Coordinates of C-alpha atoms in Angstrom, one line a residue:
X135 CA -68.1 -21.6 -12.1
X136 CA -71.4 -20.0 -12.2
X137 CA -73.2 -22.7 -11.9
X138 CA -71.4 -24.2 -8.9
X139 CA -72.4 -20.6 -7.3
X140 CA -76.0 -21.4 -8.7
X141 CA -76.0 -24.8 -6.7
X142 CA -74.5 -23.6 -3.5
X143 CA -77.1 -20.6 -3.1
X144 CA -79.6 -23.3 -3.6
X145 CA -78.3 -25.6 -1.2
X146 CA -78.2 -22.6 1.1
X147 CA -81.7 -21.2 0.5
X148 CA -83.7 -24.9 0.1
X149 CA -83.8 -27.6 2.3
X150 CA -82.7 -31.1 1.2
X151 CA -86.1 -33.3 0.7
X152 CA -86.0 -36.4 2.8
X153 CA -84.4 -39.7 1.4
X154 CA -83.9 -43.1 3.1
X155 CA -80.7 -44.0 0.1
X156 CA -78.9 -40.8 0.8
X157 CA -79.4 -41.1 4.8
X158 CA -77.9 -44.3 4.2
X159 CA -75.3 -43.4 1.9
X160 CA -74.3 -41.0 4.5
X161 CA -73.7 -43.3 7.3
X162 CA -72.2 -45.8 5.5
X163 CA -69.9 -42.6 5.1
X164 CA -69.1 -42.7 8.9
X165 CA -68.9 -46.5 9.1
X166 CA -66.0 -46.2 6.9
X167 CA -63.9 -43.4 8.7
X168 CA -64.8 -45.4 11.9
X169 CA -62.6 -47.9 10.0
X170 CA -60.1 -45.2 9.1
X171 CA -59.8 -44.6 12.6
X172 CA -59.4 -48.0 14.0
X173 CA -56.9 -48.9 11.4
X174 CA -55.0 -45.7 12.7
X175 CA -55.2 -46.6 15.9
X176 CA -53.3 -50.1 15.7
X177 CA -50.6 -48.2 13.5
X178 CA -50.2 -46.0 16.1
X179 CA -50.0 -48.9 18.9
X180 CA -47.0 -50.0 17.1
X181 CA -45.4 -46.9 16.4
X182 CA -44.5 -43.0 17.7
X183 CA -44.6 -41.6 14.3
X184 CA -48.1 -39.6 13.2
X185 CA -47.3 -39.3 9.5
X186 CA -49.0 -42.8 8.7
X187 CA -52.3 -42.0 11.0
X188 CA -52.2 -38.8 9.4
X189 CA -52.2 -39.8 5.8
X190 CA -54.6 -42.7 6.2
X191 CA -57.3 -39.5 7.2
X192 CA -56.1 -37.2 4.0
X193 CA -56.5 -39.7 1.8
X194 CA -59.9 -39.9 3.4
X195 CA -60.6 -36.3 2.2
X196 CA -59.2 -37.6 -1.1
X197 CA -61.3 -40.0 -1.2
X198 CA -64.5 -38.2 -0.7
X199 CA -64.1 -35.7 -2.9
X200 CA -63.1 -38.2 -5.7
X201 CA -66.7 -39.7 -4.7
X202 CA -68.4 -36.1 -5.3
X203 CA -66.6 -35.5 -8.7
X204 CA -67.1 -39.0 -10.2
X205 CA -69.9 -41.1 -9.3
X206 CA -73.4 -40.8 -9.2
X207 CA -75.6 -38.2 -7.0
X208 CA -76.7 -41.3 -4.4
X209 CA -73.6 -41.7 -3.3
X210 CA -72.6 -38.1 -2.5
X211 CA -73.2 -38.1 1.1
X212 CA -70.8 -40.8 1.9
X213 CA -68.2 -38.6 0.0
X214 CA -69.8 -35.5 2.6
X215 CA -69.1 -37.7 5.7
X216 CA -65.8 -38.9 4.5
X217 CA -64.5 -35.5 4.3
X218 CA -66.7 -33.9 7.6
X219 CA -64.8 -36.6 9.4
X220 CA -61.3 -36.6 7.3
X221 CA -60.4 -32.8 7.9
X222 CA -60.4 -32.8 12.1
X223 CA -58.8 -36.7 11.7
X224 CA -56.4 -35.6 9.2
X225 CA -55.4 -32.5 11.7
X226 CA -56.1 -34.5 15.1
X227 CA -53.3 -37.3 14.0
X228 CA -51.2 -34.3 13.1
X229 CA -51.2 -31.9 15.7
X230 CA -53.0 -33.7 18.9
X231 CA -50.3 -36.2 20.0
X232 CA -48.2 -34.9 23.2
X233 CA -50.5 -32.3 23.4
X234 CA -50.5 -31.4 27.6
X235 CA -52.2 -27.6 27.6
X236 CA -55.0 -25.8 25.9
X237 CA -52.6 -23.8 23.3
X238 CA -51.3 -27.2 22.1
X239 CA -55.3 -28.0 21.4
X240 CA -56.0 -24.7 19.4
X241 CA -54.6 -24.7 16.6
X242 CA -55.8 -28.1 15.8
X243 CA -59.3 -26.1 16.6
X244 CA -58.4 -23.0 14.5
X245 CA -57.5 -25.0 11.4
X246 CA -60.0 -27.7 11.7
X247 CA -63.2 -25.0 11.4
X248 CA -61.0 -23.3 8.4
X249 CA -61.3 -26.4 6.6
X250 CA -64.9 -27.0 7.4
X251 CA -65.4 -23.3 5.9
X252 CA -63.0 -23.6 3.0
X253 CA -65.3 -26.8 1.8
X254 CA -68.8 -25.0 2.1
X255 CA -67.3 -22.5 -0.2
X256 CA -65.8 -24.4 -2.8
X257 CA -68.0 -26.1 -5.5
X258 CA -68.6 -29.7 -5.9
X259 CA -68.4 -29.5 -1.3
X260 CA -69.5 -26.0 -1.3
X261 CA -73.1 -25.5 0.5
X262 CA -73.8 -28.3 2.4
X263 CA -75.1 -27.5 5.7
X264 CA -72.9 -30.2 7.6
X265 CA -69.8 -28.0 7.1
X266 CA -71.3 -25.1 9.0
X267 CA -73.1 -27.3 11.5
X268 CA -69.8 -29.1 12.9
X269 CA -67.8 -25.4 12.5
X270 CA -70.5 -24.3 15.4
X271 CA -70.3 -27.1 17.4
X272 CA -66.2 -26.8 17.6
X273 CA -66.4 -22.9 17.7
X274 CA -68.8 -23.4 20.8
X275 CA -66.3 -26.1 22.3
X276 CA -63.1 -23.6 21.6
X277 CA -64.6 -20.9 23.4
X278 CA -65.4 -22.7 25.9
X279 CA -62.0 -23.4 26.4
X280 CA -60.4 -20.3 25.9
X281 CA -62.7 -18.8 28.6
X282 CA -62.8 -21.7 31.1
X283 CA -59.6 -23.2 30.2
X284 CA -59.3 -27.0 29.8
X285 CA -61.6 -28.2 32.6
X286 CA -64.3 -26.9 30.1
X287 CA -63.5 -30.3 28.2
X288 CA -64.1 -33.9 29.4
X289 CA -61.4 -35.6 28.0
X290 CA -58.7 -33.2 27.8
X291 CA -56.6 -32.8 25.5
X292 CA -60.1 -33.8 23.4
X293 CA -62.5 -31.4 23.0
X294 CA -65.9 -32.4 24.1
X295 CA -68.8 -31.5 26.2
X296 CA -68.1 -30.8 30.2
X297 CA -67.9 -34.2 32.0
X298 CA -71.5 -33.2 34.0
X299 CA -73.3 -33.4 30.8
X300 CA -75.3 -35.6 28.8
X301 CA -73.5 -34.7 26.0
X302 CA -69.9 -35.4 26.9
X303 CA -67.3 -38.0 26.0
X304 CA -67.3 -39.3 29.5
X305 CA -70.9 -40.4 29.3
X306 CA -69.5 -43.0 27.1
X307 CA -65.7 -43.2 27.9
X308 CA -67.3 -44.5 31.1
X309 CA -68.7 -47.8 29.6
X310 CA -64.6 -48.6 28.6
X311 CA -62.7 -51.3 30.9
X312 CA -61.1 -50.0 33.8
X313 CA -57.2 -50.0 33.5
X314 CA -55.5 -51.7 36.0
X315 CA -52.0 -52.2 37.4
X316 CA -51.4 -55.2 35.1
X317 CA -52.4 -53.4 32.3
X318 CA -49.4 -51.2 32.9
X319 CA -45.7 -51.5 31.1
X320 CA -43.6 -52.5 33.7
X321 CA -40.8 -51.0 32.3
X322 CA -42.2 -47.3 31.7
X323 CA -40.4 -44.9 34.3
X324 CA -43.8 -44.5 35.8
X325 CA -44.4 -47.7 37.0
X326 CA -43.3 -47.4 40.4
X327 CA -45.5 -44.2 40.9
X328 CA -48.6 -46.5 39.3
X329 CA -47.8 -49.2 41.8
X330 CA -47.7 -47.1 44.5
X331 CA -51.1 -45.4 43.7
X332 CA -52.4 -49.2 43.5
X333 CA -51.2 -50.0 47.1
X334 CA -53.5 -46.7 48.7
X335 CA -50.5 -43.9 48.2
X336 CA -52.9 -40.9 46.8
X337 CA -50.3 -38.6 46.7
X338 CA -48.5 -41.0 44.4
X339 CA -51.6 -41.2 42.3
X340 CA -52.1 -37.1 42.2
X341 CA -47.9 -37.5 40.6
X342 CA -48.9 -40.1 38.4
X343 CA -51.6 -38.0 36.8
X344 CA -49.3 -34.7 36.4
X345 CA -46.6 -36.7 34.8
X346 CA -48.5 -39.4 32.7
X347 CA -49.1 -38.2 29.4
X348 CA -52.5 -36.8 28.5
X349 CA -54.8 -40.2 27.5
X350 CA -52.6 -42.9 28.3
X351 CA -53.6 -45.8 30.4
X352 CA -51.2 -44.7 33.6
X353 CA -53.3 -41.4 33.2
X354 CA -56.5 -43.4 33.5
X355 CA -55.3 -45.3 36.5
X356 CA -54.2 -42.4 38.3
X357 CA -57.7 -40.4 37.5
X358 CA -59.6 -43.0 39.1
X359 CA -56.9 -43.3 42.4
X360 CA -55.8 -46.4 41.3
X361 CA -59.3 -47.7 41.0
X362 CA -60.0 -46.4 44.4
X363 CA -62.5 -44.3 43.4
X364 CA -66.0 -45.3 40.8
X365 CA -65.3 -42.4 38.3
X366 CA -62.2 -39.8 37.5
X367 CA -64.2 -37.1 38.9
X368 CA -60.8 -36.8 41.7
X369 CA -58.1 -36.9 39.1
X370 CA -55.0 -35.0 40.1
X371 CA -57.2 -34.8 43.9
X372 CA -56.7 -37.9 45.2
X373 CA -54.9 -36.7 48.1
X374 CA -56.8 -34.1 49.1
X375 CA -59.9 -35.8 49.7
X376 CA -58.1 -39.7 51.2
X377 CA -60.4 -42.9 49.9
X378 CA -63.8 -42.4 50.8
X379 CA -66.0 -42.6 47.7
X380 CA -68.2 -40.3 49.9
X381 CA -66.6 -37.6 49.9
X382 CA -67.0 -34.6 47.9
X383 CA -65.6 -34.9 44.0
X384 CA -62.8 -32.8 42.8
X385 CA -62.4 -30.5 40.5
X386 CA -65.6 -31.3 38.7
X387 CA -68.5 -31.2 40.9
X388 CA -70.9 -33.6 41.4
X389 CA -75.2 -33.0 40.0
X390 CA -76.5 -33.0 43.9
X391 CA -80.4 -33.7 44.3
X392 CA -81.2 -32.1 47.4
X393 CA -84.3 -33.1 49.5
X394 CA -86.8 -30.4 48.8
X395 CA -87.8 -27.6 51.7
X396 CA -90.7 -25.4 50.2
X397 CA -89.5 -22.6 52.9
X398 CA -86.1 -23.0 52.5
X399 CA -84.0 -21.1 50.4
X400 CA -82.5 -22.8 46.4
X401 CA -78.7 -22.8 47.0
X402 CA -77.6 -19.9 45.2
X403 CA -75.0 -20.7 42.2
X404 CA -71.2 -21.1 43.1
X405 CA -68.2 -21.0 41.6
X406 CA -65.6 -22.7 43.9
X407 CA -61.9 -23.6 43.1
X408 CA -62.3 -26.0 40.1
X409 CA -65.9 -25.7 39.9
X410 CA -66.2 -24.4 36.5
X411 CA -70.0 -24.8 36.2
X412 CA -71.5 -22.0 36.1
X413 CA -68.9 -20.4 33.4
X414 CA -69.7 -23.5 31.6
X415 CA -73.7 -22.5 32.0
X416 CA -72.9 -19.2 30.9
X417 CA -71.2 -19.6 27.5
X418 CA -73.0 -22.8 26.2
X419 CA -76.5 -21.2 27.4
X420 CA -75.5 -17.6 24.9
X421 CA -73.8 -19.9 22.0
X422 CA -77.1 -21.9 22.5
X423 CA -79.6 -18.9 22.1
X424 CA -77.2 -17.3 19.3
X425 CA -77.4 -20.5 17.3
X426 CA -80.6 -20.7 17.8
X427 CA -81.5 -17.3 17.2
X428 CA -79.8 -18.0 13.8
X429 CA -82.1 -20.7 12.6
X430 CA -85.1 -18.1 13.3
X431 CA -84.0 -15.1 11.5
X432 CA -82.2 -17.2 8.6
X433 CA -85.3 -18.9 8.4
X434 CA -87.0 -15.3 8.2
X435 CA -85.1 -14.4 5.1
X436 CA -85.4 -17.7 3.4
X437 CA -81.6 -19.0 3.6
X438 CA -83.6 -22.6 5.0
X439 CA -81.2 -24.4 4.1
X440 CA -77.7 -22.4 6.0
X441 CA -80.5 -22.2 9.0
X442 CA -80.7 -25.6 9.5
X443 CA -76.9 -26.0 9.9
X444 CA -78.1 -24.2 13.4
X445 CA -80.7 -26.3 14.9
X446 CA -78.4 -29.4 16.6
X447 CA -75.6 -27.4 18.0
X448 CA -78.1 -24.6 19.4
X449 CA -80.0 -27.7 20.7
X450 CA -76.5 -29.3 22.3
X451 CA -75.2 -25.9 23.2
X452 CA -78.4 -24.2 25.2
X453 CA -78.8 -27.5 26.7
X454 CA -75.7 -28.2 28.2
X455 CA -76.0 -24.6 29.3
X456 CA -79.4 -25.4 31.7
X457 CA -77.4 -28.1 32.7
X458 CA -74.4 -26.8 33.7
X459 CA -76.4 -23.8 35.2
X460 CA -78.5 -26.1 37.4
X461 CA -75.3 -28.0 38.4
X462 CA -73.4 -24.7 39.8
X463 CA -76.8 -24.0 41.6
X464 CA -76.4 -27.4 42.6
X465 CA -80.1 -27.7 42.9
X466 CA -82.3 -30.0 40.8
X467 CA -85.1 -27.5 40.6
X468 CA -83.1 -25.1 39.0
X469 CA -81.7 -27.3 36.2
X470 CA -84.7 -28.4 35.6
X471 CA -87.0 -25.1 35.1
X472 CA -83.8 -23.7 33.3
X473 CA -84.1 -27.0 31.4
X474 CA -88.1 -26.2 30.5
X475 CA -87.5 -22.6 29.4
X476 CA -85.0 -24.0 27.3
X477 CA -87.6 -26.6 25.6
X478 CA -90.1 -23.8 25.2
X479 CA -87.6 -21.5 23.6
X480 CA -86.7 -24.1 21.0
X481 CA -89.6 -25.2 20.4
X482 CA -91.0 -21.8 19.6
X483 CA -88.3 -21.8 17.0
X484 CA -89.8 -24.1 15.3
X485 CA -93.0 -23.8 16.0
X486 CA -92.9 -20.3 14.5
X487 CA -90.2 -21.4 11.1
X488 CA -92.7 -24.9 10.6
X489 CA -89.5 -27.1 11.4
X490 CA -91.0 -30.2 13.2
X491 CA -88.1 -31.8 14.2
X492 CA -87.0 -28.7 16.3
X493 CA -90.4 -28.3 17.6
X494 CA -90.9 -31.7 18.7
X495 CA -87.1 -31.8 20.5
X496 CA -88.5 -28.5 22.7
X497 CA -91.5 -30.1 23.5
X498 CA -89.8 -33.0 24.8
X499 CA -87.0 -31.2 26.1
X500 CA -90.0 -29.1 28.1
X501 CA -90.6 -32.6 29.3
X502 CA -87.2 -33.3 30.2
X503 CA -87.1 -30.2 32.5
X504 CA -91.0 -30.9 34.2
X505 CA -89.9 -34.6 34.8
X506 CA -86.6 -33.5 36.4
X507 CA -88.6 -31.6 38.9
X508 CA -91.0 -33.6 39.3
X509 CA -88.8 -36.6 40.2
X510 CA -87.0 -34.5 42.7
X511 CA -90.2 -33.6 44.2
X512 CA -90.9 -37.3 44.6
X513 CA -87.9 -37.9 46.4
X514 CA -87.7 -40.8 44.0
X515 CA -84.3 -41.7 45.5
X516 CA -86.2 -42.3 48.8
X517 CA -88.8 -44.3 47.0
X518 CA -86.7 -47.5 45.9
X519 CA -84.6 -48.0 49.2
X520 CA -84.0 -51.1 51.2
X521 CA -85.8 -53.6 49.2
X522 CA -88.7 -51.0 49.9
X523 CA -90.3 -49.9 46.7
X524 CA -93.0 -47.6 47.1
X525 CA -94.1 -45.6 43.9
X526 CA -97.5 -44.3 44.1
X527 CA -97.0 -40.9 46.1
X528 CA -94.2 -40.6 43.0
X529 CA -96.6 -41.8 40.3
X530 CA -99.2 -39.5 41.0
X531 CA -96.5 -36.5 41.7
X532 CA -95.4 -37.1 38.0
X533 CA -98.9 -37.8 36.9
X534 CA -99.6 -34.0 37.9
X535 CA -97.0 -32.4 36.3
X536 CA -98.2 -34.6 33.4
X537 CA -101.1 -33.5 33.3
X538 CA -99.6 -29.7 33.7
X539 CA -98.1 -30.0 30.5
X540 CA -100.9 -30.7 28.9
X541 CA -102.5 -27.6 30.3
X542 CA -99.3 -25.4 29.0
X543 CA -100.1 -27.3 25.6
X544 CA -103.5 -25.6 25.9
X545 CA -102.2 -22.4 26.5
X546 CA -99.2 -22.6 23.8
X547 CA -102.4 -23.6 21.3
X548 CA -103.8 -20.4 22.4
X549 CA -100.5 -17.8 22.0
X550 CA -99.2 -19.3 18.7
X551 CA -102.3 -19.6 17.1
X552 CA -102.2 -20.4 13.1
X553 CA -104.4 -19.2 10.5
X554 CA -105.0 -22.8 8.9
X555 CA -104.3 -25.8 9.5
X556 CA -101.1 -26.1 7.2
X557 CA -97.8 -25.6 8.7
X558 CA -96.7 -21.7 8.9
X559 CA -94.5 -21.7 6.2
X560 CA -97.7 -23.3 3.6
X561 CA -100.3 -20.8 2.7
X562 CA -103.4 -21.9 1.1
X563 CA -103.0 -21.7 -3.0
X564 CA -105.4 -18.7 -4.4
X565 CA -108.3 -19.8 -6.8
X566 CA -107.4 -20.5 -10.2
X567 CA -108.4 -17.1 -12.4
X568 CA -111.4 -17.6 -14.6
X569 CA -111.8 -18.8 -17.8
X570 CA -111.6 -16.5 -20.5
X571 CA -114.7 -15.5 -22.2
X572 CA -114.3 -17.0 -26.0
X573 CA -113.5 -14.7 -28.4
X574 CA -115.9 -15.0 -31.5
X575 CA -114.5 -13.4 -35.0
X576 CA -115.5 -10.0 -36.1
X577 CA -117.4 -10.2 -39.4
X578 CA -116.9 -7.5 -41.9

């Protein structure tokens, strides 16, 4: 016992050196729950039941912990992944089906960070900074939700990232075939509603969604108004706004690029009916600097290793947050600057803890916020129009703010100055002591 306590408050205080077999081990970890998941997915296709789906991901736990107790050390983190991804599949299969409201989703939440928790405290599992790292990201998400409600999420009832965001299920749900009428069971109860929604009834298509249950493809028909529309960005709205793609989106809104008026005022931020941005911006922007926050101070005391477990969802949290906040200002300056603070506050964290992966994702993230308003500044949308391409008044635009980053480099140099040229956490080794004089024998 004492020496799994022993290896855990190493895990926690060291971080893990770099190696190419156990980065590979480790996806070949996910590649096999992937299969877990398909496998479940075809059981499910042929039955209602959820005991089969959910045994198929226990035994996936099972599995990885067999993996950590038996065979050798290179092969551990496939037996990490398998049970990272077992414990919310295992619960998911179990609790998620039917679910239509946000207190049907939590305790799926609630349980699913206990037993991320329980196996960074129990030996053989215990200390590995995965566990805490996907606890933060779902504890983020479930707050979200609690204070937002379920428009917080993209894919309701599935937890994830708002819809606006790069971060968020939609991003690539959107790649997925579009469901249409054919697609449908003819004899489901709800086909009449679906076929109405496919002949231009919207208010049929707003029933459809209410009634459909949560995922299923007359839900995806009816979010889209019966393919009337390019995205689900109406669902449940499709009467209230008729067919035209040009209208405004309901309830999420829609990442507007202004053209920009130097003497005009930045629209200020909003927070209409369904418009949940700026709530959004709010609590992902504080879990964001928390998290982040973390990684510095743990870093401080030397706990390296429980700091890391911070750095990516502080990175997806205060992110989405500049995102969300520039969306509710519906301005793409203001996303953009928030965006750049945001990259100079990470990368300071690592500047100032010598982690070089978090540095270099603020610098680029600075990047990402200077190119956003530099783009907008371009009028890029105005540049490729017609057939008409005309990018030189853009290329220099961006050139400048290029070459303004590398001015901020210069004075960023200059505030967080080191003593040498080793990384902050590396001080030079003092000289070795002397020799010893030799000590000759004393003659009598």
């Amino acid at each position: 016992m004492s020496s799994g306590r022993a290896t855990i408050r190493a895990r926690l205080r060291d971080r893990g050196i770099p190696s190419l077999a156990q980065a590979v081990s480790a996806t070949g970890g996910v590649a096999i729950a992937l299969g877990v998941l398909l496998i479940s997915i075809d059981i499910r296709a042929d039955n209602s039941g959820r005991a089969a789906e959910t045994a198929l991901f226990a035994g996936l736990v099972l599995a990885g912990v067999l993996v950590l107790v038996l065979l050798p050390d290179g092969l551990h983190p496939a037996g990490v992944s398998a049970i990272v991804l077992g414990i919310p599949g295992a619960l998911g299969w179990l609790l998620l089906p039917g679910a239509q409201k946000f207190a049907d989703i939590r305790p799926f939440l609630i349980l699913t960070i206990g037993g991320w928790i329980v196996a960074f405290a129990i030996p053989r599992t215990g200390g590995r900074p995965i566990f805490i790292a996907a606890a933060a990201v779902l504890l983020w998400l479930w707050v979200l939700g609690e204070v937002v409600g379920t428009g917080a999420y993209s894919a309701s009832p599935i937890p994830s990232p708002p819809e606006h965001t790069m971060f968020s299920l939609s991003a690539f749900a959107g790649a997925r075939a579009t469901v249409v009428l054919g697609d449908l069971d003819q004899t489901d109860p709800l086909y009449p509603l679906a076929e109405s929604c496919g002949n231009g009834d919207f208010a049929a298509c707003d029933d459809l969604y209410n009634q459909a249950v949560s995922g299923s493809g007359f839900q995806q028909f009816a979010a889209t108004c019966g393919n009337a529309q390019p995205n689900t960005r109406r669902a449940g709205f499709c009467n209230d706004f008729g067919s035209s793609p040009l209208q405004p989106a309901q309830p999420f809104p829609t990442f507007q690029t202004p053209t920009f008026n130097p003497t005009g005022p930045i629209a200020p931020f909003t927070t209409t009916t369904g418009d949940k941005s700026f709530d959004i911006g709010i609590v992902s922007a504080l879990f964001g600097v928390i998290y982040l926050g973390a990684v510095f101070v743990l870093d401080r005391v030397r706990w390296r290793g429980l700091a890391t477990a911070f750095v990516v969802p502080g990175f997806l949290a205060l992110v989405t947050g500049t995102q969300s906040l520039g969306n509710a200002a519906h301005h793409a300056w203001v996303g953009g600057g928030l965006t750049l603070v945001a990259g100079l506050f990470i990368g300071v964290v690592g500047d100032r803890t010598g982690r070089r992966f978090t540095t270099w994702v603020g610098g680029v993230t600075v990047a990402l916020g200077a190119l956003v308003i530099a783009l907008d500044t371009a009028h890029i949308s105005r540049s490729v129009n017609g057939g008409n391409v005309k990018l030189a008044g853009p290329g220099l635009i961006v050139l400048g703010f290029g070459a303004g980053l590398v001015a901020l480099g210069l004075v960023i140099a200059h505030l967080l100055r080191h003593p040498t040229n080793l990384p902050p956490e590396v001080s030079p080794l003092p000289p070795p002591p002397p020799d010893p004089a030799p000590s000759w024998p004393t003659l009598h």
